[in-house]
Amino acid sequence: MKNDEKETGKFQWLLFVVIIPFFFTVTFIAVILTVAGIDVTGKLKETAALLPGISAEQIASGHAKSSAEKELKDENELQKSEIKRQQQDIAALENDRDLKEKEIQRLSQELRSMEEQLKTAAAEGENGRDVAKLYDKMTSKKAAAIIPLLSDEEALKILKAIGDNQVISVLEKMSPEDAAKYTNMLSDS
């Protein structure tokens, strides 16, 4: 038993006095050299390649794997940024499309409204011309009696639509107040 204790004591002494301080010192020196800008891992790989049992191919393949992994990570990041940019472009294009669709709808509505106004105006114009033809064929005495009973707007449309000679004849047959009123309206328009 005493012999086992001596064996254990020698091993513990070797572990605490030699092995642990050695690994601590090597690690400390590697950190200092790395901070100083020296490629410690590269030097270790070169040294390991010289050791028997470790081939240079194994070391190179390990280095190539890490290099390939880094390239893949860089490419992955590049692709992610490209996807993000393309998604932003798609969102902007969709927004533009929505704005253009709204503009098309607004313009279509405006076009329909204008077409309705044109149809209404054309119908009123035809009705006005038909009525004006009636007044043009009517005797000036009867026209002079009816026109003052109409609204000013309708009377003005009729007077503009009938011939100049008929207007003169109708105004002659009207009362002086009405003739003056419609003459002013004709001159203002």
PDB file of C-alpha atoms in Angstrom:
ATOM      1  CA  MET A   1       0.000   0.000   0.000  1.00  0.00           C
ATOM      2  CA  LYS A   2       2.827   2.303   0.785  1.00  0.00           C
ATOM      3  CA  ASN A   3       4.225   1.648  -2.659  1.00  0.00           C
ATOM      4  CA  ASP A   4       0.931   2.688  -4.330  1.00  0.00           C
ATOM      5  CA  GLU A   5       0.953   5.932  -2.445  1.00  0.00           C
ATOM      6  CA  LYS A   6       4.452   6.704  -3.658  1.00  0.00           C
ATOM      7  CA  GLU A   7       3.414   5.960  -7.260  1.00  0.00           C
ATOM      8  CA  THR A   8       0.397   8.202  -6.948  1.00  0.00           C
ATOM      9  CA  GLY A   9       2.409  10.927  -5.311  1.00  0.00           C
ATOM     10  CA  LYS A  10       5.016  10.910  -8.120  1.00  0.00           C
ATOM     11  CA  PHE A  11       2.288  11.058 -10.779  1.00  0.00           C
ATOM     12  CA  GLN A  12       0.492  13.905  -9.019  1.00  0.00           C
ATOM     13  CA  TRP A  13       3.769  15.774  -8.627  1.00  0.00           C
ATOM     14  CA  LEU A  14       4.516  15.280 -12.343  1.00  0.00           C
ATOM     15  CA  LEU A  15       0.983  16.411 -13.274  1.00  0.00           C
ATOM     16  CA  PHE A  16       0.901  19.528 -11.082  1.00  0.00           C
ATOM     17  CA  VAL A  17       4.504  20.606 -11.441  1.00  0.00           C
ATOM     18  CA  VAL A  18       5.304  19.755 -15.077  1.00  0.00           C
ATOM     19  CA  ILE A  19       2.337  18.916 -17.335  1.00  0.00           C
ATOM     20  CA  ILE A  20      -0.261  21.535 -16.297  1.00  0.00           C
ATOM     21  CA  PRO A  21       2.232  24.458 -16.262  1.00  0.00           C
ATOM     22  CA  PHE A  22       3.569  23.307 -19.645  1.00  0.00           C
ATOM     23  CA  PHE A  23       0.100  23.406 -21.287  1.00  0.00           C
ATOM     24  CA  PHE A  24      -0.704  26.717 -19.596  1.00  0.00           C
ATOM     25  CA  THR A  25       2.572  28.234 -20.858  1.00  0.00           C
ATOM     26  CA  VAL A  26       2.042  26.958 -24.422  1.00  0.00           C
ATOM     27  CA  THR A  27      -1.532  28.308 -24.505  1.00  0.00           C
ATOM     28  CA  PHE A  28      -0.423  31.664 -23.091  1.00  0.00           C
ATOM     29  CA  ILE A  29       2.374  31.996 -25.664  1.00  0.00           C
ATOM     30  CA  ALA A  30      -0.014  31.017 -28.528  1.00  0.00           C
ATOM     31  CA  VAL A  31      -2.476  33.738 -27.471  1.00  0.00           C
ATOM     32  CA  ILE A  32       0.273  36.368 -27.277  1.00  0.00           C
ATOM     33  CA  LEU A  33       1.665  35.390 -30.704  1.00  0.00           C
ATOM     34  CA  THR A  34      -1.817  35.449 -32.256  1.00  0.00           C
ATOM     35  CA  VAL A  35      -2.419  38.927 -30.861  1.00  0.00           C
ATOM     36  CA  ALA A  36       0.969  39.963 -32.227  1.00  0.00           C
ATOM     37  CA  GLY A  37      -0.172  38.912 -35.707  1.00  0.00           C
ATOM     38  CA  ILE A  38       1.714  35.649 -36.113  1.00  0.00           C
ATOM     39  CA  ASP A  39      -0.188  32.747 -37.709  1.00  0.00           C
ATOM     40  CA  VAL A  40       0.224  30.157 -34.968  1.00  0.00           C
ATOM     41  CA  THR A  41      -2.233  27.636 -36.446  1.00  0.00           C
ATOM     42  CA  GLY A  42      -0.440  27.730 -39.811  1.00  0.00           C
ATOM     43  CA  LYS A  43       2.915  27.080 -38.122  1.00  0.00           C
ATOM     44  CA  LEU A  44       1.399  24.222 -36.096  1.00  0.00           C
ATOM     45  CA  LYS A  45       0.041  22.628 -39.268  1.00  0.00           C
ATOM     46  CA  GLU A  46       3.416  22.888 -40.945  1.00  0.00           C
ATOM     47  CA  THR A  47       5.082  21.324 -37.933  1.00  0.00           C
ATOM     48  CA  ALA A  48       2.425  18.606 -37.674  1.00  0.00           C
ATOM     49  CA  ALA A  49       2.987  17.730 -41.321  1.00  0.00           C
ATOM     50  CA  LEU A  50       6.616  16.931 -40.483  1.00  0.00           C
ATOM     51  CA  LEU A  51       5.600  14.518 -37.714  1.00  0.00           C
ATOM     52  CA  PRO A  52       5.373  10.871 -38.655  1.00  0.00           C
ATOM     53  CA  GLY A  53       1.854   9.382 -38.779  1.00  0.00           C
ATOM     54  CA  ILE A  54       0.162  12.651 -39.826  1.00  0.00           C
ATOM     55  CA  SER A  55       0.017  13.225 -43.540  1.00  0.00           C
ATOM     56  CA  ALA A  56       0.095  16.637 -45.181  1.00  0.00           C
ATOM     57  CA  GLU A  57      -3.045  15.689 -47.069  1.00  0.00           C
ATOM     58  CA  GLN A  58      -5.008  15.291 -43.820  1.00  0.00           C
ATOM     59  CA  ILE A  59      -3.863  18.709 -42.660  1.00  0.00           C
ATOM     60  CA  ALA A  60      -4.534  20.308 -46.058  1.00  0.00           C
ATOM     61  CA  SER A  61      -7.981  18.723 -46.278  1.00  0.00           C
ATOM     62  CA  GLY A  62      -8.802  20.101 -42.821  1.00  0.00           C
ATOM     63  CA  HIS A  63      -7.604  23.537 -43.941  1.00  0.00           C
ATOM     64  CA  ALA A  64      -9.468  23.181 -47.269  1.00  0.00           C
ATOM     65  CA  LYS A  65     -12.639  22.208 -45.425  1.00  0.00           C
ATOM     66  CA  SER A  66     -12.489  25.295 -43.233  1.00  0.00           C
ATOM     67  CA  SER A  67     -11.713  27.452 -46.273  1.00  0.00           C
ATOM     68  CA  ALA A  68     -14.595  25.894 -48.228  1.00  0.00           C
ATOM     69  CA  GLU A  69     -16.914  26.358 -45.265  1.00  0.00           C
ATOM     70  CA  LYS A  70     -15.939  30.026 -45.070  1.00  0.00           C
ATOM     71  CA  GLU A  71     -16.562  30.467 -48.798  1.00  0.00           C
ATOM     72  CA  LEU A  72     -19.950  28.771 -48.471  1.00  0.00           C
ATOM     73  CA  LYS A  73     -20.861  31.029 -45.554  1.00  0.00           C
ATOM     74  CA  ASP A  74     -19.817  34.113 -47.513  1.00  0.00           C
ATOM     75  CA  GLU A  75     -21.785  32.972 -50.553  1.00  0.00           C
ATOM     76  CA  ASN A  76     -24.783  32.201 -48.339  1.00  0.00           C
ATOM     77  CA  GLU A  77     -24.663  35.695 -46.834  1.00  0.00           C
ATOM     78  CA  LEU A  78     -24.348  37.218 -50.300  1.00  0.00           C
ATOM     79  CA  GLN A  79     -27.361  35.248 -51.518  1.00  0.00           C
ATOM     80  CA  LYS A  80     -29.372  36.234 -48.439  1.00  0.00           C
ATOM     81  CA  SER A  81     -28.631  39.910 -49.063  1.00  0.00           C
ATOM     82  CA  GLU A  82     -29.557  39.485 -52.742  1.00  0.00           C
ATOM     83  CA  ILE A  83     -32.850  37.813 -51.767  1.00  0.00           C
ATOM     84  CA  LYS A  84     -33.608  40.622 -49.342  1.00  0.00           C
ATOM     85  CA  ARG A  85     -32.901  43.240 -52.024  1.00  0.00           C
ATOM     86  CA  GLN A  86     -35.079  41.400 -54.526  1.00  0.00           C
ATOM     87  CA  GLN A  87     -37.903  41.157 -51.985  1.00  0.00           C
ATOM     88  CA  GLN A  88     -37.684  44.911 -51.472  1.00  0.00           C
ATOM     89  CA  ASP A  89     -37.791  45.427 -55.244  1.00  0.00           C
ATOM     90  CA  ILE A  90     -40.831  43.156 -55.499  1.00  0.00           C
ATOM     91  CA  ALA A  91     -42.604  45.057 -52.724  1.00  0.00           C
ATOM     92  CA  ALA A  92     -41.864  48.379 -54.454  1.00  0.00           C
ATOM     93  CA  LEU A  93     -43.120  47.053 -57.799  1.00  0.00           C
ATOM     94  CA  GLU A  94     -46.298  45.708 -56.181  1.00  0.00           C
ATOM     95  CA  ASN A  95     -46.865  49.096 -54.573  1.00  0.00           C
ATOM     96  CA  ASP A  96     -46.394  50.811 -57.957  1.00  0.00           C
ATOM     97  CA  ARG A  97     -48.800  48.329 -59.553  1.00  0.00           C
ATOM     98  CA  ASP A  98     -51.431  49.044 -56.885  1.00  0.00           C
ATOM     99  CA  LEU A  99     -51.049  52.796 -57.399  1.00  0.00           C
ATOM    100  CA  LYS A 100     -51.354  52.411 -61.169  1.00  0.00           C
ATOM    101  CA  GLU A 101     -54.469  50.230 -60.792  1.00  0.00           C
ATOM    102  CA  LYS A 102     -56.072  52.877 -58.577  1.00  0.00           C
ATOM    103  CA  GLU A 103     -55.163  55.550 -61.122  1.00  0.00           C
ATOM    104  CA  ILE A 104     -56.683  53.446 -63.921  1.00  0.00           C
ATOM    105  CA  GLN A 105     -59.877  52.982 -61.918  1.00  0.00           C
ATOM    106  CA  ARG A 106     -60.086  56.708 -61.201  1.00  0.00           C
ATOM    107  CA  LEU A 107     -59.506  57.602 -64.853  1.00  0.00           C
ATOM    108  CA  SER A 108     -62.047  54.995 -66.008  1.00  0.00           C
ATOM    109  CA  GLN A 109     -64.637  56.464 -63.645  1.00  0.00           C
ATOM    110  CA  GLU A 110     -63.819  59.955 -64.880  1.00  0.00           C
ATOM    111  CA  LEU A 111     -64.152  58.772 -68.496  1.00  0.00           C
ATOM    112  CA  ARG A 112     -67.562  57.194 -67.804  1.00  0.00           C
ATOM    113  CA  SER A 113     -68.697  60.392 -66.099  1.00  0.00           C
ATOM    114  CA  MET A 114     -67.565  62.507 -69.060  1.00  0.00           C
ATOM    115  CA  GLU A 115     -69.280  60.151 -71.521  1.00  0.00           C
ATOM    116  CA  GLU A 116     -72.518  60.515 -69.558  1.00  0.00           C
ATOM    117  CA  GLN A 117     -72.156  64.292 -69.571  1.00  0.00           C
ATOM    118  CA  LEU A 118     -71.514  64.233 -73.314  1.00  0.00           C
ATOM    119  CA  LYS A 119     -74.590  62.079 -73.930  1.00  0.00           C
ATOM    120  CA  THR A 120     -76.683  64.377 -71.743  1.00  0.00           C
ATOM    121  CA  ALA A 121     -75.344  67.470 -73.461  1.00  0.00           C
ATOM    122  CA  ALA A 122     -75.947  65.959 -76.891  1.00  0.00           C
ATOM    123  CA  ALA A 123     -79.509  65.063 -75.943  1.00  0.00           C
ATOM    124  CA  GLU A 124     -80.125  68.543 -74.550  1.00  0.00           C
ATOM    125  CA  GLY A 125     -78.541  70.098 -77.627  1.00  0.00           C
ATOM    126  CA  GLU A 126     -80.814  68.112 -79.926  1.00  0.00           C
ATOM    127  CA  ASN A 127     -83.842  68.975 -77.813  1.00  0.00           C
ATOM    128  CA  GLY A 128     -82.789  72.626 -77.792  1.00  0.00           C
ATOM    129  CA  ARG A 129     -82.370  72.623 -81.586  1.00  0.00           C
ATOM    130  CA  ASP A 130     -85.741  70.947 -82.021  1.00  0.00           C
ATOM    131  CA  VAL A 131     -87.381  73.530 -79.774  1.00  0.00           C
ATOM    132  CA  ALA A 132     -85.505  76.325 -81.549  1.00  0.00           C
ATOM    133  CA  LYS A 133     -86.794  75.019 -84.898  1.00  0.00           C
ATOM    134  CA  LEU A 134     -90.305  75.228 -83.520  1.00  0.00           C
ATOM    135  CA  TYR A 135     -89.779  78.828 -82.424  1.00  0.00           C
ATOM    136  CA  ASP A 136     -88.097  79.617 -85.737  1.00  0.00           C
ATOM    137  CA  LYS A 137     -91.204  78.418 -87.602  1.00  0.00           C
ATOM    138  CA  MET A 138     -93.579  80.073 -85.144  1.00  0.00           C
ATOM    139  CA  THR A 139     -94.821  83.578 -85.783  1.00  0.00           C
ATOM    140  CA  SER A 140     -92.783  86.226 -84.049  1.00  0.00           C
ATOM    141  CA  LYS A 141     -95.887  87.507 -82.185  1.00  0.00           C
ATOM    142  CA  LYS A 142     -96.567  84.099 -80.589  1.00  0.00           C
ATOM    143  CA  ALA A 143     -92.849  83.547 -79.831  1.00  0.00           C
ATOM    144  CA  ALA A 144     -92.645  87.009 -78.217  1.00  0.00           C
ATOM    145  CA  ALA A 145     -95.573  86.099 -75.964  1.00  0.00           C
ATOM    146  CA  ILE A 146     -94.147  82.684 -74.904  1.00  0.00           C
ATOM    147  CA  ILE A 147     -90.437  83.427 -74.422  1.00  0.00           C
ATOM    148  CA  PRO A 148     -90.860  85.791 -71.403  1.00  0.00           C
ATOM    149  CA  LEU A 149     -92.772  82.980 -69.628  1.00  0.00           C
ATOM    150  CA  LEU A 150     -89.743  80.615 -69.866  1.00  0.00           C
ATOM    151  CA  SER A 151     -86.749  80.631 -67.530  1.00  0.00           C
ATOM    152  CA  ASP A 152     -83.988  83.031 -68.518  1.00  0.00           C
ATOM    153  CA  GLU A 153     -81.641  80.156 -69.358  1.00  0.00           C
ATOM    154  CA  GLU A 154     -84.129  78.409 -71.647  1.00  0.00           C
ATOM    155  CA  ALA A 155     -85.124  81.701 -73.298  1.00  0.00           C
ATOM    156  CA  LEU A 156     -81.474  82.542 -73.957  1.00  0.00           C
ATOM    157  CA  LYS A 157     -80.843  79.085 -75.518  1.00  0.00           C
ATOM    158  CA  ILE A 158     -83.811  79.521 -77.839  1.00  0.00           C
ATOM    159  CA  LEU A 159     -82.834  83.063 -78.846  1.00  0.00           C
ATOM    160  CA  LYS A 160     -79.283  81.908 -79.621  1.00  0.00           C
ATOM    161  CA  ALA A 161     -80.519  78.957 -81.679  1.00  0.00           C
ATOM    162  CA  ILE A 162     -83.029  80.714 -83.915  1.00  0.00           C
ATOM    163  CA  GLY A 163     -82.013  82.819 -86.872  1.00  0.00           C
ATOM    164  CA  ASP A 164     -81.003  86.484 -86.512  1.00  0.00           C
ATOM    165  CA  ASN A 165     -84.005  87.776 -88.476  1.00  0.00           C
ATOM    166  CA  GLN A 166     -86.375  85.781 -86.284  1.00  0.00           C
ATOM    167  CA  VAL A 167     -84.659  87.124 -83.115  1.00  0.00           C
ATOM    168  CA  ILE A 168     -85.089  90.682 -84.364  1.00  0.00           C
ATOM    169  CA  SER A 169     -88.718  90.063 -85.164  1.00  0.00           C
ATOM    170  CA  VAL A 170     -89.390  88.413 -81.753  1.00  0.00           C
ATOM    171  CA  LEU A 171     -87.667  91.223 -79.837  1.00  0.00           C
ATOM    172  CA  GLU A 172     -89.732  93.804 -81.770  1.00  0.00           C
ATOM    173  CA  LYS A 173     -92.959  92.141 -80.635  1.00  0.00           C
ATOM    174  CA  MET A 174     -91.929  91.925 -76.929  1.00  0.00           C
ATOM    175  CA  SER A 175     -92.539  94.577 -74.313  1.00  0.00           C
ATOM    176  CA  PRO A 176     -89.655  97.055 -74.080  1.00  0.00           C
ATOM    177  CA  GLU A 177     -88.621  95.732 -70.634  1.00  0.00           C
ATOM    178  CA  ASP A 178     -88.447  92.108 -71.839  1.00  0.00           C
ATOM    179  CA  ALA A 179     -86.687  93.087 -75.073  1.00  0.00           C
ATOM    180  CA  ALA A 180     -84.064  95.050 -73.086  1.00  0.00           C
ATOM    181  CA  LYS A 181     -83.588  92.156 -70.659  1.00  0.00           C
ATOM    182  CA  TYR A 182     -83.046  89.570 -73.421  1.00  0.00           C
ATOM    183  CA  THR A 183     -80.855  91.921 -75.446  1.00  0.00           C
ATOM    184  CA  ASN A 184     -78.571  92.359 -72.409  1.00  0.00           C
ATOM    185  CA  MET A 185     -78.492  88.591 -71.904  1.00  0.00           C
ATOM    186  CA  LEU A 186     -77.583  88.007 -75.545  1.00  0.00           C
ATOM    187  CA  SER A 187     -74.839  90.643 -75.470  1.00  0.00           C
ATOM    188  CA  ASP A 188     -73.359  89.217 -72.212  1.00  0.00           C
ATOM    189  CA  SER A 189     -73.183  85.715 -73.584  1.00  0.00           C
TER     190      SER A 189
END
